[in-house]
Tab-separated table of C-alpha atoms in Angstrom:
chain	number	residue	atom	x	y	z
A	46	MET	CA	87.411	96.210	150.126
A	47	THR	CA	89.609	93.243	151.047
A	48	ALA	CA	91.804	93.424	154.078
A	49	PRO	CA	95.469	94.223	153.528
A	50	PRO	CA	98.218	91.979	154.891
A	51	PRO	CA	99.164	92.628	158.495
A	52	ASP	CA	101.246	95.760	159.005
A	53	GLY	CA	104.918	95.189	158.401
A	54	MET	CA	104.461	91.812	156.677
A	55	THR	CA	106.962	91.600	153.836
A	56	THR	CA	107.378	87.823	153.528
A	57	ILE	CA	105.349	84.683	154.120
A	58	ASN	CA	106.151	81.000	154.060
A	59	CYS	CA	104.375	78.860	151.499
A	60	ILE	CA	101.890	76.624	153.313
A	61	GLU	CA	102.603	73.820	150.842
A	62	CYS	CA	106.407	73.762	150.572
A	63	GLY	CA	107.600	76.241	153.197
A	64	ALA	CA	109.450	78.485	150.729
A	65	GLY	CA	109.792	82.138	151.681
A	66	LEU	CA	107.691	84.420	149.476
A	67	ASN	CA	107.831	88.210	149.272
A	68	VAL	CA	104.644	90.182	149.865
A	69	LEU	CA	104.706	93.050	147.385
A	70	GLY	CA	101.256	93.707	146.008
A	71	GLY	CA	99.236	95.704	148.518
A	72	GLY	CA	95.821	95.108	150.040
A	73	ARG	CA	93.862	94.179	146.921
A	74	VAL	CA	95.892	91.039	146.212
A	75	LEU	CA	93.591	87.986	146.119
A	76	VAL	CA	96.056	85.139	145.535
A	77	HIS	CA	99.753	84.437	145.764
A	78	VAL	CA	101.186	81.643	143.608
A	79	CYS	CA	104.360	80.032	144.897
A	80	GLY	CA	107.099	79.961	142.289
A	81	TYR	CA	108.653	76.853	143.831
A	82	CYS	CA	105.780	74.396	144.136
A	83	GLY	CA	102.994	76.104	142.163
A	84	ALA	CA	100.622	76.333	145.149
A	85	GLU	CA	97.978	79.062	144.829
A	86	LEU	CA	97.521	80.681	148.229
A	87	ASP	CA	94.431	82.651	149.263
A	88	ALA	CA	95.765	86.057	150.368
A	89	GLN	CA	92.410	86.819	151.993
A	90	ASP	CA	92.285	83.649	154.104
A	91	ASN	CA	95.649	83.347	155.850
A	92	TYR	CA	97.284	82.155	152.597
A	93	ALA	CA	95.461	78.832	152.573
A	94	VAL	CA	96.172	76.617	149.557
A	95	LEU	CA	93.457	76.943	146.903
A	96	ARG	CA	95.000	74.784	144.199
A	97	GLN	CA	98.389	73.821	142.851
A	98	PHE	CA	99.801	74.439	139.410
A	99	LEU	CA	102.162	71.596	138.532
A	100	GLU	CA	104.792	71.089	135.807
A	101	MET	CA	104.857	74.712	134.749
A	102	LYS	CA	107.632	75.702	132.360
A	103	ARG	CA	109.073	79.068	133.284
A	104	PRO	CA	108.797	81.486	130.335
A	105	ASP	CA	111.725	83.470	129.011
A	106	THR	CA	111.565	87.038	130.299
A	107	PRO	CA	114.165	89.579	131.446
A	108	PHE	CA	111.927	90.703	134.321
A	109	SER	CA	111.469	89.002	137.691
A	110	LEU	CA	109.404	89.391	140.846
A	111	GLY	CA	110.409	92.258	143.107
A	112	MET	CA	112.005	94.397	140.404
A	113	GLU	CA	111.157	98.070	140.733
A	114	GLY	CA	111.227	100.726	138.069
A	115	GLU	CA	109.545	103.797	136.652
A	116	ILE	CA	106.807	103.602	134.034
A	117	GLU	CA	105.451	106.868	132.681
A	118	GLY	CA	106.804	108.681	135.719
A	119	VAL	CA	105.279	106.303	138.283
A	120	ARG	CA	107.210	103.847	140.453
A	121	PHE	CA	105.974	100.261	140.008
A	122	THR	CA	106.980	96.899	141.498
A	123	ILE	CA	106.660	93.611	139.632
A	124	ILE	CA	104.487	91.387	141.820
A	125	GLY	CA	103.308	88.620	139.468
A	126	THR	CA	104.251	86.738	136.310
A	127	ILE	CA	101.874	85.000	133.917
A	128	GLY	CA	102.857	83.105	130.794
A	129	ARG	CA	100.223	83.090	128.093
A	130	THR	CA	99.776	81.109	124.912
A	131	GLU	CA	97.449	81.300	121.941
A	132	ALA	CA	97.041	78.832	119.100
A	133	TYR	CA	95.535	79.191	115.664
A	134	GLY	CA	95.821	76.327	113.232
A	135	LEU	CA	99.435	75.149	113.307
A	136	GLN	CA	100.688	78.417	114.756
A	137	ARG	CA	101.253	79.089	118.437
A	138	TRP	CA	102.285	82.303	120.163
A	139	PHE	CA	103.784	82.835	123.626
A	140	TRP	CA	104.168	85.978	125.681
A	141	VAL	CA	104.656	86.992	129.309
A	142	GLU	CA	102.553	89.400	131.358
A	143	HIS	CA	103.917	90.837	134.584
A	144	GLN	CA	101.461	92.333	137.030
A	145	VAL	CA	102.916	95.509	138.499
A	146	PHE	CA	101.799	97.485	141.532
A	147	SER	CA	102.117	101.091	142.644
A	148	PRO	CA	100.831	102.245	146.053
A	149	THR	CA	99.590	105.450	144.388
A	150	HIS	CA	98.404	104.170	140.983
A	151	GLY	CA	97.279	100.621	141.695
A	152	TYR	CA	97.722	97.644	139.409
A	153	ALA	CA	98.779	97.380	135.779
A	154	TRP	CA	100.582	95.008	133.428
A	155	LEU	CA	104.030	94.956	131.829
A	156	THR	CA	104.023	92.623	128.823
A	157	TRP	CA	107.138	91.068	127.283
A	158	GLU	CA	106.579	89.829	123.743
A	159	GLU	CA	108.893	89.548	120.751
A	160	ASN	CA	111.611	91.425	122.657
A	161	ARG	CA	109.368	94.430	123.224
A	162	VAL	CA	107.806	95.932	126.348
A	163	VAL	CA	104.128	96.964	126.405
A	164	PHE	CA	102.362	98.712	129.297
A	165	THR	CA	98.676	97.933	129.868
A	166	ARG	CA	96.153	99.477	132.231
A	167	LYS	CA	92.494	98.704	132.747
A	168	ILE	CA	90.106	101.580	132.171
A	169	ARG	CA	86.639	102.281	133.513
A	170	GLN	CA	85.510	104.233	130.477
A	171	VAL	CA	83.322	102.086	128.231
A	172	PRO	CA	83.908	102.339	124.457
A	173	GLU	CA	81.132	102.581	121.906
A	174	PRO	CA	80.223	99.877	121.006
A	175	SER	CA	81.000	98.120	124.266
A	176	ARG	CA	81.359	94.710	122.612
A	177	ILE	CA	82.311	93.462	119.160
A	178	THR	CA	81.281	89.863	118.542
A	179	ASN	CA	82.901	87.337	116.229
A	180	VAL	CA	79.723	87.334	114.159
A	181	ALA	CA	79.963	91.095	113.713
A	182	ILE	CA	83.624	90.802	112.678
A	183	GLU	CA	82.983	88.001	110.176
A	184	HIS	CA	80.028	89.751	108.540
A	185	SER	CA	81.473	93.255	108.455
A	186	GLU	CA	82.551	94.544	105.055
A	187	ARG	CA	84.977	97.001	106.672
A	188	ARG	CA	87.159	96.854	109.731
A	189	PRO	CA	84.946	97.389	112.811
A	190	VAL	CA	85.500	100.650	114.665
A	191	ALA	CA	85.080	101.610	118.327
A	192	TRP	CA	85.135	105.071	119.884
A	193	LEU	CA	86.623	105.904	123.250
A	194	GLY	CA	85.495	109.458	123.758
A	195	ARG	CA	86.738	111.263	120.658
A	196	ASP	CA	89.442	108.697	119.924
A	197	ARG	CA	88.797	106.287	117.058
A	198	PHE	CA	90.094	102.730	117.270
A	199	THR	CA	90.084	100.380	114.281
A	200	TYR	CA	89.885	96.607	114.433
A	201	TYR	CA	93.251	94.831	114.445
A	202	ASP	CA	92.720	91.219	115.559
A	203	SER	CA	90.874	88.927	117.967
A	204	GLY	CA	91.407	85.588	119.628
A	205	ALA	CA	91.593	83.718	122.913
A	206	SER	CA	94.603	83.093	125.165
A	207	GLU	CA	95.298	80.600	127.938
A	208	ILE	CA	97.590	80.631	130.959
A	209	CYS	CA	100.604	78.331	130.794
A	210	PHE	CA	102.602	79.696	133.739
A	211	VAL	CA	101.758	81.630	136.893
A	212	GLU	CA	103.850	82.931	139.792
A	213	GLY	CA	103.510	85.711	142.348
A	214	GLU	CA	100.688	87.932	143.540
A	215	PHE	CA	97.562	88.935	141.655
A	216	ASN	CA	94.489	91.029	142.310
A	217	TRP	CA	92.407	88.357	140.553
A	218	VAL	CA	92.341	84.555	140.603
A	219	PRO	CA	94.121	83.003	137.586
A	220	LYS	CA	93.033	79.544	136.396
A	221	PHE	CA	94.616	77.346	133.762
A	222	ASP	CA	91.288	76.361	132.270
A	223	ASP	CA	90.121	79.953	131.773
A	224	ARG	CA	90.272	81.452	128.283
A	225	ASP	CA	90.511	85.202	127.905
A	226	ARG	CA	88.792	86.241	124.705
A	227	TYR	CA	89.864	89.571	123.325
A	228	VAL	CA	89.192	91.982	120.493
A	229	SER	CA	92.029	94.413	119.804
A	230	LEU	CA	91.500	97.769	118.114
A	231	LEU	CA	94.304	100.070	117.118
A	232	SER	CA	94.900	103.793	116.858
A	233	ASP	CA	98.134	105.722	116.448
A	234	GLY	CA	100.225	104.601	119.400
A	235	ARG	CA	97.452	103.035	121.521
A	236	MET	CA	95.604	99.734	121.497
A	237	LEU	CA	92.160	99.173	122.983
A	238	ASP	CA	91.439	95.601	124.105
A	239	ILE	CA	87.919	94.398	124.866
A	240	VAL	CA	88.594	91.372	127.072
A	241	SER	CA	85.919	88.831	128.019
A	242	ARG	CA	86.652	86.494	130.936
A	243	GLY	CA	83.625	84.347	131.679
A	244	ARG	CA	80.687	86.718	132.018
A	245	GLU	CA	82.854	89.738	132.732
A	246	THR	CA	84.031	92.221	130.130
A	247	GLU	CA	86.955	94.530	130.825
A	248	TYR	CA	88.610	97.261	128.802
A	249	GLU	CA	92.337	97.859	128.564
A	250	ILE	CA	94.603	100.430	126.944
A	251	SER	CA	98.138	99.453	125.915
A	252	VAL	CA	101.120	101.512	124.794
A	253	LEU	CA	104.580	100.528	123.602
A	254	LEU	CA	107.391	101.556	125.972
A	255	ASP	CA	110.964	102.545	125.239
A	256	ARG	CA	112.709	99.239	125.846
A	257	ASP	CA	116.111	100.670	126.725
A	258	ALA	CA	114.599	103.150	129.182
A	259	ILE	CA	112.594	100.392	130.911
A	260	PHE	CA	115.641	98.113	131.079
A	261	THR	CA	117.658	100.886	132.686
A	262	SER	CA	114.897	101.782	135.157
A	263	PHE	CA	114.248	98.175	136.237
A	264	GLY	CA	117.932	97.237	136.303
A	265	VAL	CA	117.750	94.766	133.414
A	266	ASP	CA	120.966	93.922	131.597
A	267	GLY	CA	119.852	93.966	127.984
A	268	ALA	CA	123.283	93.446	126.430
A	269	ASP	CA	122.528	89.864	125.361
A	270	ILE	CA	118.861	90.404	124.501
A	271	PRO	CA	118.286	90.621	120.719
A	272	ALA	CA	116.868	93.835	119.361
A	273	PRO	CA	113.260	93.625	118.179
A	274	SER	CA	112.714	93.152	114.472
A	275	GLY	CA	110.018	94.413	112.156
A	276	ILE	CA	107.380	97.008	112.980
A	277	HIS	CA	105.138	96.717	116.019
A	278	PRO	CA	101.485	97.760	115.578
A	279	LEU	CA	101.920	100.232	118.440
A	280	GLU	CA	104.755	102.001	116.620
A	281	PRO	CA	103.021	104.803	114.705
A	282	PHE	CA	104.760	106.263	111.698
A	283	GLN	CA	107.012	109.148	112.608
A	284	ARG	CA	108.807	111.497	110.280
A	285	ALA	CA	111.483	114.001	111.185
A	286	PRO	CA	110.323	117.653	110.913
A	287	LEU	CA	112.843	118.276	108.130
A	288	MET	CA	111.467	115.336	106.138
A	289	ARG	CA	107.889	116.569	106.637
A	290	PHE	CA	108.990	119.989	105.394
A	291	ALA	CA	110.633	118.385	102.341
A	292	ARG	CA	107.484	116.367	101.587
A	293	ASP	CA	105.144	119.345	101.922
A	294	THR	CA	107.467	121.594	99.921
A	295	ALA	CA	107.774	119.054	97.106
A	296	LEU	CA	104.005	118.606	96.841
A	297	LEU	CA	103.470	122.379	97.038
A	298	PHE	CA	105.959	123.051	94.246
A	299	ALA	CA	104.403	120.278	92.153
A	300	GLY	CA	101.058	122.054	92.462
A	301	VAL	CA	102.604	125.437	91.640
A	302	CYS	CA	104.327	124.069	88.528
A	303	LEU	CA	101.126	122.379	87.401
A	304	ILE	CA	99.094	125.558	87.861
A	305	LEU	CA	101.715	127.590	85.991
A	306	SER	CA	101.671	125.157	83.103
A	307	PHE	CA	97.887	125.520	82.850
A	308	LEU	CA	98.110	129.312	83.058
A	309	LEU	CA	100.774	129.433	80.353
A	310	TRP	CA	99.060	126.876	78.181
A	311	GLY	CA	97.538	128.203	74.973
A	312	ASP	CA	98.544	130.689	72.306
A	313	GLU	CA	97.130	133.301	69.932
A	314	PRO	CA	96.545	132.129	66.355
A	315	LEU	CA	97.955	134.479	63.685
A	316	LEU	CA	97.517	132.376	60.564
A	317	ASP	CA	95.685	129.244	59.460
A	318	THR	CA	95.618	128.428	55.757
A	319	GLY	CA	93.317	125.475	56.159
A	320	VAL	CA	94.015	122.416	54.024
A	321	VAL	CA	95.162	123.591	50.600
A	322	PRO	CA	96.826	121.897	47.610
A	323	ILE	CA	100.598	122.071	47.752
A	324	LYS	CA	100.693	123.311	44.168
A	325	SER	CA	98.666	126.412	45.057
A	326	LEU	CA	100.806	127.459	48.054
A	327	SER	CA	101.546	131.187	48.107
A	328	ALA	CA	103.147	133.617	50.522
A	329	GLN	CA	101.092	134.104	53.683
A	330	SER	CA	101.057	137.292	55.744
A	331	PHE	CA	100.766	137.677	59.532
A	332	GLU	CA	101.677	140.272	62.142
A	333	VAL	CA	103.551	139.703	65.439
A	334	THR	CA	102.298	141.811	68.361
A	335	LYS	CA	103.861	139.866	71.289
A	336	PRO	CA	107.613	139.913	70.707
A	337	ASP	CA	108.375	138.687	74.261
A	338	ASN	CA	107.045	135.224	73.516
A	339	LEU	CA	107.807	132.592	70.930
A	340	VAL	CA	106.163	132.314	67.524
A	341	GLU	CA	105.318	128.765	66.395
A	342	ILE	CA	105.055	127.763	62.747
A	343	GLU	CA	103.357	124.430	62.045
A	344	ILE	CA	103.425	122.638	58.690
A	345	ALA	CA	101.170	119.595	58.237
A	346	ALA	CA	101.029	117.462	55.070
A	347	ASN	CA	99.011	114.372	54.094
A	348	VAL	CA	102.009	112.042	53.716
A	349	ASN	CA	101.168	108.337	53.942
A	350	ASN	CA	103.933	105.735	53.934
A	351	SER	CA	106.092	108.478	52.484
A	352	TRP	CA	108.052	111.565	53.432
A	353	ALA	CA	108.287	115.171	52.291
A	354	VAL	CA	110.643	118.087	52.934
A	355	PHE	CA	109.453	121.700	53.030
A	356	GLU	CA	111.570	124.826	52.843
A	357	ALA	CA	110.292	127.992	54.547
A	358	GLU	CA	111.456	131.599	54.470
A	359	LEU	CA	110.312	134.559	56.570
A	360	ILE	CA	110.402	138.061	55.087
A	361	ASP	CA	109.841	141.206	57.150
A	362	ALA	CA	108.012	144.411	56.181
A	363	ASN	CA	111.193	145.767	54.547
A	364	GLY	CA	111.391	142.784	52.221
A	365	GLU	CA	114.441	141.318	53.971
A	366	ALA	CA	114.725	137.633	54.835
A	367	VAL	CA	114.903	137.269	58.628
A	368	ALA	CA	114.743	133.507	58.973
A	369	GLY	CA	114.826	130.383	56.867
A	370	PHE	CA	114.534	126.724	57.765
A	371	GLU	CA	113.848	123.299	56.296
A	372	ARG	CA	111.522	120.778	57.880
A	373	GLY	CA	110.520	117.229	56.979
A	374	VAL	CA	107.408	115.195	57.704
A	375	GLU	CA	106.934	111.419	57.446
A	376	PHE	CA	104.226	108.984	58.392
A	377	TYR	CA	104.037	105.197	58.067
A	378	GLN	CA	101.389	102.660	58.992
A	379	GLY	CA	100.664	98.993	58.456
A	380	HIS	CA	99.804	95.651	60.000
A	381	ASP	CA	102.194	93.166	61.513
A	382	GLY	CA	100.891	89.826	62.719
A	383	GLY	CA	97.397	91.218	62.971
A	384	ASP	CA	98.516	94.271	64.974
A	385	TYR	CA	98.151	97.775	63.577
A	386	TRP	CA	101.198	100.039	63.914
A	387	THR	CA	102.121	103.627	63.073
A	388	GLU	CA	105.406	105.522	62.981
A	389	GLY	CA	106.389	109.131	62.493
A	390	THR	CA	104.218	112.252	62.282
A	391	ASN	CA	102.793	114.358	59.497
A	392	ILE	CA	103.323	117.607	61.428
A	393	ALA	CA	106.538	119.626	61.705
A	394	THR	CA	106.862	122.613	64.044
A	395	THR	CA	109.382	125.410	64.390
A	396	ARG	CA	109.608	127.941	67.196
A	397	LEU	CA	111.498	131.203	66.995
A	398	ARG	CA	111.525	134.635	68.518
A	399	LEU	CA	110.508	137.463	66.150
A	400	PRO	CA	110.471	141.224	66.653
A	401	GLU	CA	107.138	142.976	66.526
A	402	GLY	CA	105.973	143.682	62.985
A	403	ALA	CA	104.460	142.315	59.783
A	404	TYR	CA	105.856	139.202	58.073
A	405	LYS	CA	105.368	137.045	55.018
A	406	LEU	CA	105.889	133.300	55.099
A	407	GLN	CA	106.800	131.445	51.943
A	408	VAL	CA	106.658	127.617	52.095
A	409	LYS	CA	107.475	125.275	49.212
A	410	LEU	CA	107.907	121.542	48.772
A	411	THR	CA	111.513	120.638	47.901
A	412	GLU	CA	111.584	116.827	48.148
A	413	ALA	CA	109.078	113.981	48.488
A	414	LYS	CA	109.271	110.202	48.147
A	415	VAL	CA	107.165	107.094	48.658
A	416	ASP	CA	109.303	104.390	50.281
A	417	TRP	CA	106.727	101.919	51.655
A	418	ARG	CA	104.113	99.775	50.013
A	419	GLY	CA	100.770	101.473	49.529
A	420	GLY	CA	102.366	104.866	49.987
A	421	ARG	CA	101.154	108.221	48.709
A	422	LEU	CA	102.988	111.440	48.014
A	423	ALA	CA	101.881	114.529	49.891
A	424	THR	CA	99.372	116.557	47.894
A	425	GLN	CA	97.908	118.829	50.556
A	426	VAL	CA	99.343	121.027	53.262
A	427	GLN	CA	98.103	123.172	56.131
A	428	ILE	CA	100.138	126.001	57.652
A	429	LYS	CA	99.459	127.540	61.043
A	430	VAL	CA	101.225	130.389	62.839
A	431	ALA	CA	100.633	131.337	66.473
A	432	GLN	CA	102.242	133.776	68.898
A	433	GLY	CA	102.420	133.809	72.713
A	434	VAL	CA	103.767	130.262	72.760
A	435	HIS	CA	105.604	129.139	75.900
A	436	THR	CA	108.098	126.325	76.292
A	437	LEU	CA	106.425	124.237	78.969
A	438	TRP	CA	108.472	121.041	78.950
A	439	TRP	CA	110.676	122.235	81.809
A	440	LEU	CA	107.576	122.903	83.918
A	441	TRP	CA	106.326	119.404	83.198
A	442	VAL	CA	109.710	117.950	84.094
A	443	LEU	CA	109.766	119.896	87.360
A	444	THR	CA	106.190	118.828	88.103
A	445	ALA	CA	107.141	115.201	87.565
A	446	VAL	CA	110.247	115.551	89.765
A	447	PHE	CA	108.300	117.176	92.598
A	448	VAL	CA	105.437	114.684	92.304
A	449	LEU	CA	107.859	111.763	92.435
A	450	THR	CA	109.643	113.289	95.421
A	451	GLY	CA	106.483	114.043	97.385
A	452	GLY	CA	104.891	110.807	96.219
A	453	GLY	CA	107.930	108.923	97.464
A	454	PHE	CA	107.319	110.279	100.950
A	455	LEU	CA	103.638	109.300	100.733
A	456	LEU	CA	104.532	105.845	99.432
A	457	GLU	CA	106.946	105.410	102.328
A	458	ARG	CA	104.134	106.216	104.758
A	459	TYR	CA	101.748	103.827	103.006
A	460	TRP	CA	104.289	100.982	103.015
A	461	TYR	CA	105.026	101.540	106.705
A	462	GLU	CA	101.320	101.497	107.618
A	463	TYR	CA	100.806	98.380	105.509
A	464	ARG	CA	103.497	96.560	107.486
A	465	ARG	CA	102.206	97.969	110.805
A	466	TRP	CA	98.774	96.461	110.187
A	467	ALA	CA	100.023	93.287	108.497
A	468	GLY	CA	100.148	91.338	111.782
A	469	GLY	CA	96.397	91.606	112.275
A	470	ASP	CA	93.887	89.004	111.151
A	471	TRP	CA	91.641	91.224	109.020
A	472	ASP	CA	91.220	90.146	105.407
A	473	ASP	CA	89.826	92.714	102.983
A	474	ASP	CA	88.703	89.887	100.716
């Protein structure tokens, strides 16, 4: 344990420039960097000058030394400010880390980046695996994964940052020439960082804070600070309970409609003439035993580049005509520019509701014509009758509507997660 500052000490004078500096950080502070001259003072050796950071450009941050506020129900004081930078290719990123101190909860970090506030604490628990090397990342076919207890963290990005500004008190000794190498892994709402500084490896957990609440607690006037844009990786997808209910209901109803359509699919054949010459067509008998469902009459003819019209009449057991209809079939085919095409159908169907009883069906050809090259008049016909037929198109329409509705919710989630992970450096290729 290092010795705390003398009792009652709240300010010191910089040994280098004489500026008054507040003492805020408790007994584990190792160094105090003067914000006026950049002198690094040894807090464990009567604030002797260790080194001096010159020509430092103060980073843009709404927080300053001495501010106090509540983070996750704990009172913290900002005791130090570090500006960090990272470069990759032609890109360069800047962010600010504020060391904060609580007499009851120790030291932590408040990070200001892209107009957002992130809270970071070091943890003693060691993840499995404890280290993920660049070689492992480059040769892995899937995103590397680390476990912290039962929590799964998935690789997000990695890199190395450098200090470009330092001011205030710290429980470690910052150096401009040090590079902190990190591997960041992400879960829903938490980020695990494996940080290597020299030969030491530390583990940190970060969470995104409510910016407005932090501003209010620390007394920051955020009126002129732009709102953050885009989606932060620590912002997990959230859906209102009503929207979750709508999604689940839509997918449930889609499944119900699909199951119903399968259950109602099928019919009971009553008549099948097979393929017979049109000239030999005669009245065909069948009996309806399921009057609650539709009866389907299908007429198929071997038209080819031609059309034909059939007239049908239904007669009941008393010899009375109960229904009559006329149906046409046509089918065309050919080649156009080397592509084969077809048009029309050689099958005509009619659905009607019939009372229970015996019936005779009389079908005859009334018109036929060839109106395309290579055509052939219909010479054969096949007649089928089935009962227990259901109209399923409305179920299919409802299934499609519910699938699109529920799928829209799922697509929204997928698109959000895609953008949440887009800032990482993992390439699936």
